[in-house]
Amino acid sequence: MDTPSRSYPPGDQRVSDADRDHAVSELSEAFQAGRITADEFDQRTGRALRARTGTDLTDLFTDLHEDSLPAARAAAGRPASPRAAGTWIALGASAAAAASLALLTLVNALTAGMNPGLTLAQREARRALAEQVLQRQGLSIPVPLPPPGAHGIDWAGIVTPAVITVLLTALTVLLWRAARGRRA
């Protein structure tokens, strides 16, 4: 059964290692779908790895229907395996998480310098509260007023989401490449 969808060299033309690997992959799909037994899979895989011509490879599939092969499922728009579907789900989740963290990082960075800090009354109230807590513990330590503008920039609130965003973006790219490579 010499079908163009398998894209093996026709007839007695020599096959490459990539052709043999492709045949083993198709046999694996047929085994996972229950179309061949474990013994048949072992026997056919051995023949595929020893194949020299396109005919040797296409003969492995003569009793398997064309719609049972991964190429036909991919053409129908369905994922080739549950593992591939899981990769696409993880890819989408990573992309969504990276986008939301990027937005959070942007908002934090833009609003970091907009906090005017504590007023004099608020700073005095905090100083008095700190002295009261210390006195209850039996300590008499004068607490200085926090300096004006002591609010500072929340670097942890900016840098942490930024780092996580970069890592999620890298994960997304790796998953996308892996998923694309599986389809090819």
mmCIF file of C-alpha atoms in Angstrom:
data_model
loop_
_atom_site.group_PDB
_atom_site.id
_atom_site.type_symbol
_atom_site.label_atom_id
_atom_site.label_comp_id
_atom_site.label_asym_id
_atom_site.label_seq_id
_atom_site.Cartn_x
_atom_site.Cartn_y
_atom_site.Cartn_z
ATOM 1 C CA MET A 1 0.000 0.000 0.000
ATOM 2 C CA ASP A 2 2.066 2.898 -1.297
ATOM 3 C CA THR A 3 0.227 5.993 -0.093
ATOM 4 C CA PRO A 4 1.430 9.558 -0.534
ATOM 5 C CA SER A 5 0.367 10.587 2.979
ATOM 6 C CA ARG A 6 3.132 8.424 4.467
ATOM 7 C CA SER A 7 5.686 10.211 2.283
ATOM 8 C CA TYR A 8 8.092 7.294 2.079
ATOM 9 C CA PRO A 9 10.232 7.001 -1.026
ATOM 10 C CA PRO A 10 8.284 5.083 -3.692
ATOM 11 C CA GLY A 11 9.115 1.537 -4.705
ATOM 12 C CA ASP A 12 12.722 0.413 -4.437
ATOM 13 C CA GLN A 13 14.176 3.809 -3.607
ATOM 14 C CA ARG A 14 16.348 3.818 -0.499
ATOM 15 C CA VAL A 15 14.920 5.152 2.778
ATOM 16 C CA SER A 16 16.642 7.356 5.327
ATOM 17 C CA ASP A 17 16.897 7.074 9.091
ATOM 18 C CA ALA A 18 14.222 9.763 9.306
ATOM 19 C CA ASP A 19 11.887 7.592 7.186
ATOM 20 C CA ARG A 20 12.507 4.625 9.493
ATOM 21 C CA ASP A 21 11.874 6.797 12.574
ATOM 22 C CA HIS A 22 8.652 8.077 11.016
ATOM 23 C CA ALA A 23 7.499 4.500 10.385
ATOM 24 C CA VAL A 24 8.270 3.513 13.990
ATOM 25 C CA SER A 25 6.297 6.547 15.162
ATOM 26 C CA GLU A 26 3.300 5.516 13.040
ATOM 27 C CA LEU A 27 3.535 1.972 14.353
ATOM 28 C CA SER A 28 3.598 3.331 17.892
ATOM 29 C CA GLU A 29 0.420 5.297 17.186
ATOM 30 C CA ALA A 30 -1.250 2.161 15.787
ATOM 31 C CA PHE A 31 -0.185 0.201 18.877
ATOM 32 C CA GLN A 32 -1.459 2.905 21.242
ATOM 33 C CA ALA A 33 -4.766 2.944 19.379
ATOM 34 C CA GLY A 34 -5.048 -0.838 19.805
ATOM 35 C CA ARG A 35 -4.833 -1.648 16.086
ATOM 36 C CA ILE A 36 -1.816 -3.909 16.510
ATOM 37 C CA THR A 37 -0.696 -6.076 19.431
ATOM 38 C CA ALA A 38 2.519 -5.710 21.395
ATOM 39 C CA ASP A 39 4.039 -8.676 19.539
ATOM 40 C CA GLU A 40 3.061 -7.197 16.174
ATOM 41 C CA PHE A 41 4.491 -3.856 17.256
ATOM 42 C CA ASP A 42 7.816 -5.452 18.222
ATOM 43 C CA GLN A 43 7.979 -7.455 14.996
ATOM 44 C CA ARG A 44 7.012 -4.527 12.743
ATOM 45 C CA THR A 45 9.330 -2.109 14.551
ATOM 46 C CA GLY A 46 12.235 -4.488 13.940
ATOM 47 C CA ARG A 47 11.320 -4.680 10.263
ATOM 48 C CA ALA A 48 11.027 -0.888 10.076
ATOM 49 C CA LEU A 49 14.477 -0.401 11.569
ATOM 50 C CA ARG A 50 15.962 -2.899 9.056
ATOM 51 C CA ALA A 51 14.055 -1.463 6.067
ATOM 52 C CA ARG A 52 16.115 -0.447 3.053
ATOM 53 C CA THR A 53 13.435 0.636 0.546
ATOM 54 C CA GLY A 54 10.151 2.502 0.514
ATOM 55 C CA THR A 55 8.360 -0.759 -0.275
ATOM 56 C CA ASP A 56 9.807 -2.321 2.893
ATOM 57 C CA LEU A 57 8.225 0.459 4.944
ATOM 58 C CA THR A 58 4.860 0.699 3.175
ATOM 59 C CA ASP A 59 4.428 -3.094 3.477
ATOM 60 C CA LEU A 60 4.285 -2.616 7.252
ATOM 61 C CA PHE A 61 1.009 -0.717 6.908
ATOM 62 C CA THR A 62 -0.895 -2.685 4.250
ATOM 63 C CA ASP A 63 -3.422 -4.038 6.786
ATOM 64 C CA LEU A 64 -3.865 -0.735 8.624
ATOM 65 C CA HIS A 65 -6.507 1.703 7.452
ATOM 66 C CA GLU A 66 -5.353 5.125 6.351
ATOM 67 C CA ASP A 67 -7.643 6.878 8.872
ATOM 68 C CA SER A 68 -5.894 5.097 11.724
ATOM 69 C CA LEU A 69 -2.611 6.896 11.137
ATOM 70 C CA PRO A 70 -1.429 10.097 12.779
ATOM 71 C CA ALA A 71 -1.264 11.998 9.481
ATOM 72 C CA ALA A 72 -4.967 11.435 8.910
ATOM 73 C CA ARG A 73 -5.836 12.539 12.456
ATOM 74 C CA ALA A 74 -3.678 15.645 12.114
ATOM 75 C CA ALA A 75 -5.387 16.478 8.821
ATOM 76 C CA ALA A 76 -8.738 16.155 10.581
ATOM 77 C CA GLY A 77 -7.638 18.814 13.051
ATOM 78 C CA ARG A 78 -7.405 16.542 16.075
ATOM 79 C CA PRO A 79 -4.268 16.292 18.203
ATOM 80 C CA ALA A 80 -2.060 13.296 17.397
ATOM 81 C CA SER A 81 -2.090 12.158 21.031
ATOM 82 C CA PRO A 82 -3.323 13.158 24.478
ATOM 83 C CA ARG A 83 0.270 14.118 25.265
ATOM 84 C CA ALA A 84 0.269 16.666 22.422
ATOM 85 C CA ALA A 85 -3.050 18.069 23.650
ATOM 86 C CA GLY A 86 -1.566 18.409 27.141
ATOM 87 C CA THR A 87 1.364 20.310 25.674
ATOM 88 C CA TRP A 88 -0.985 22.792 23.999
ATOM 89 C CA ILE A 89 -2.957 23.220 27.250
ATOM 90 C CA ALA A 90 0.247 23.871 29.198
ATOM 91 C CA LEU A 91 1.340 26.264 26.468
ATOM 92 C CA GLY A 92 -1.885 28.264 26.749
ATOM 93 C CA ALA A 93 -1.753 28.337 30.540
ATOM 94 C CA SER A 94 1.870 29.491 30.520
ATOM 95 C CA ALA A 95 1.123 32.213 27.996
ATOM 96 C CA ALA A 96 -1.863 33.449 30.026
ATOM 97 C CA ALA A 97 0.139 33.471 33.263
ATOM 98 C CA ALA A 98 3.055 35.272 31.612
ATOM 99 C CA ALA A 99 0.730 37.910 30.149
ATOM 100 C CA SER A 100 -1.023 38.564 33.473
ATOM 101 C CA LEU A 101 2.268 38.790 35.363
ATOM 102 C CA ALA A 102 3.667 41.135 32.717
ATOM 103 C CA LEU A 103 0.647 43.396 33.230
ATOM 104 C CA LEU A 104 1.081 43.272 37.021
ATOM 105 C CA THR A 105 4.767 44.126 36.680
ATOM 106 C CA LEU A 106 3.966 47.055 34.399
ATOM 107 C CA VAL A 107 1.353 48.434 36.816
ATOM 108 C CA ASN A 108 3.735 48.076 39.783
ATOM 109 C CA ALA A 109 6.551 49.782 37.904
ATOM 110 C CA LEU A 110 4.352 52.664 36.772
ATOM 111 C CA THR A 111 2.842 53.294 40.204
ATOM 112 C CA ALA A 112 6.075 52.798 42.190
ATOM 113 C CA GLY A 113 6.964 56.486 42.311
ATOM 114 C CA MET A 114 3.431 57.804 42.724
ATOM 115 C CA ASN A 115 3.103 57.161 46.474
ATOM 116 C CA PRO A 116 3.694 60.498 48.222
ATOM 117 C CA GLY A 117 4.757 58.777 51.443
ATOM 118 C CA LEU A 118 3.487 59.257 54.978
ATOM 119 C CA THR A 119 2.347 62.604 56.311
ATOM 120 C CA LEU A 120 3.997 64.036 59.434
ATOM 121 C CA ALA A 121 0.985 62.992 61.560
ATOM 122 C CA GLN A 122 1.123 59.415 60.227
ATOM 123 C CA ARG A 123 4.868 59.182 60.890
ATOM 124 C CA GLU A 124 4.379 60.507 64.456
ATOM 125 C CA ALA A 125 1.552 58.000 65.088
ATOM 126 C CA ARG A 126 3.761 55.108 63.965
ATOM 127 C CA ARG A 127 6.658 56.308 66.131
ATOM 128 C CA ALA A 128 4.359 56.560 69.190
ATOM 129 C CA LEU A 129 2.928 53.093 68.550
ATOM 130 C CA ALA A 130 6.436 51.620 68.300
ATOM 131 C CA GLU A 131 7.417 53.238 71.637
ATOM 132 C CA GLN A 132 4.251 51.881 73.304
ATOM 133 C CA VAL A 133 4.986 48.353 72.129
ATOM 134 C CA LEU A 134 8.550 48.572 73.402
ATOM 135 C CA GLN A 135 7.414 49.976 76.792
ATOM 136 C CA ARG A 136 4.988 47.065 77.250
ATOM 137 C CA GLN A 137 7.960 44.773 76.860
ATOM 138 C CA GLY A 138 9.855 46.691 79.504
ATOM 139 C CA LEU A 139 12.166 48.478 77.113
ATOM 140 C CA SER A 140 12.700 52.186 77.082
ATOM 141 C CA ILE A 141 14.255 52.969 73.728
ATOM 142 C CA PRO A 142 13.508 56.213 71.928
ATOM 143 C CA VAL A 143 12.222 55.565 68.419
ATOM 144 C CA PRO A 144 13.132 58.194 65.842
ATOM 145 C CA LEU A 145 10.619 59.438 63.315
ATOM 146 C CA PRO A 146 10.753 57.647 59.983
ATOM 147 C CA PRO A 147 12.324 60.016 57.458
ATOM 148 C CA PRO A 148 10.067 61.761 54.958
ATOM 149 C CA GLY A 149 9.551 59.739 51.795
ATOM 150 C CA ALA A 150 10.487 56.519 53.593
ATOM 151 C CA HIS A 151 7.957 54.585 51.623
ATOM 152 C CA GLY A 152 10.575 53.728 48.996
ATOM 153 C CA ILE A 153 9.992 51.611 45.958
ATOM 154 C CA ASP A 154 8.735 48.085 46.440
ATOM 155 C CA TRP A 155 11.494 46.385 44.479
ATOM 156 C CA ALA A 156 10.372 42.908 45.499
ATOM 157 C CA GLY A 157 6.905 43.695 44.186
ATOM 158 C CA ILE A 158 8.369 44.745 40.851
ATOM 159 C CA VAL A 159 11.314 42.410 40.336
ATOM 160 C CA THR A 160 9.674 39.152 41.492
ATOM 161 C CA PRO A 161 6.768 39.261 39.003
ATOM 162 C CA ALA A 162 9.206 40.387 36.290
ATOM 163 C CA VAL A 163 11.460 37.370 36.890
ATOM 164 C CA ILE A 164 8.485 35.006 36.967
ATOM 165 C CA THR A 165 7.219 36.570 33.729
ATOM 166 C CA VAL A 166 10.551 35.953 32.022
ATOM 167 C CA LEU A 167 10.623 32.333 33.229
ATOM 168 C CA LEU A 168 7.037 31.680 32.111
ATOM 169 C CA THR A 169 7.755 33.260 28.750
ATOM 170 C CA ALA A 170 10.780 30.968 28.331
ATOM 171 C CA LEU A 171 8.633 27.966 29.293
ATOM 172 C CA THR A 172 5.979 29.044 26.802
ATOM 173 C CA VAL A 173 8.548 29.296 24.010
ATOM 174 C CA LEU A 174 9.997 25.875 24.847
ATOM 175 C CA LEU A 175 6.546 24.258 24.914
ATOM 176 C CA TRP A 176 5.596 25.942 21.655
ATOM 177 C CA ARG A 177 8.758 24.666 19.956
ATOM 178 C CA ALA A 178 8.176 21.157 21.319
ATOM 179 C CA ALA A 179 4.574 21.141 20.112
ATOM 180 C CA ARG A 180 5.563 22.510 16.708
ATOM 181 C CA GLY A 181 8.314 19.923 16.405
ATOM 182 C CA ARG A 182 5.877 17.097 17.123
ATOM 183 C CA ARG A 183 3.536 18.241 14.368
ATOM 184 C CA ALA A 184 6.285 18.423 11.764
#
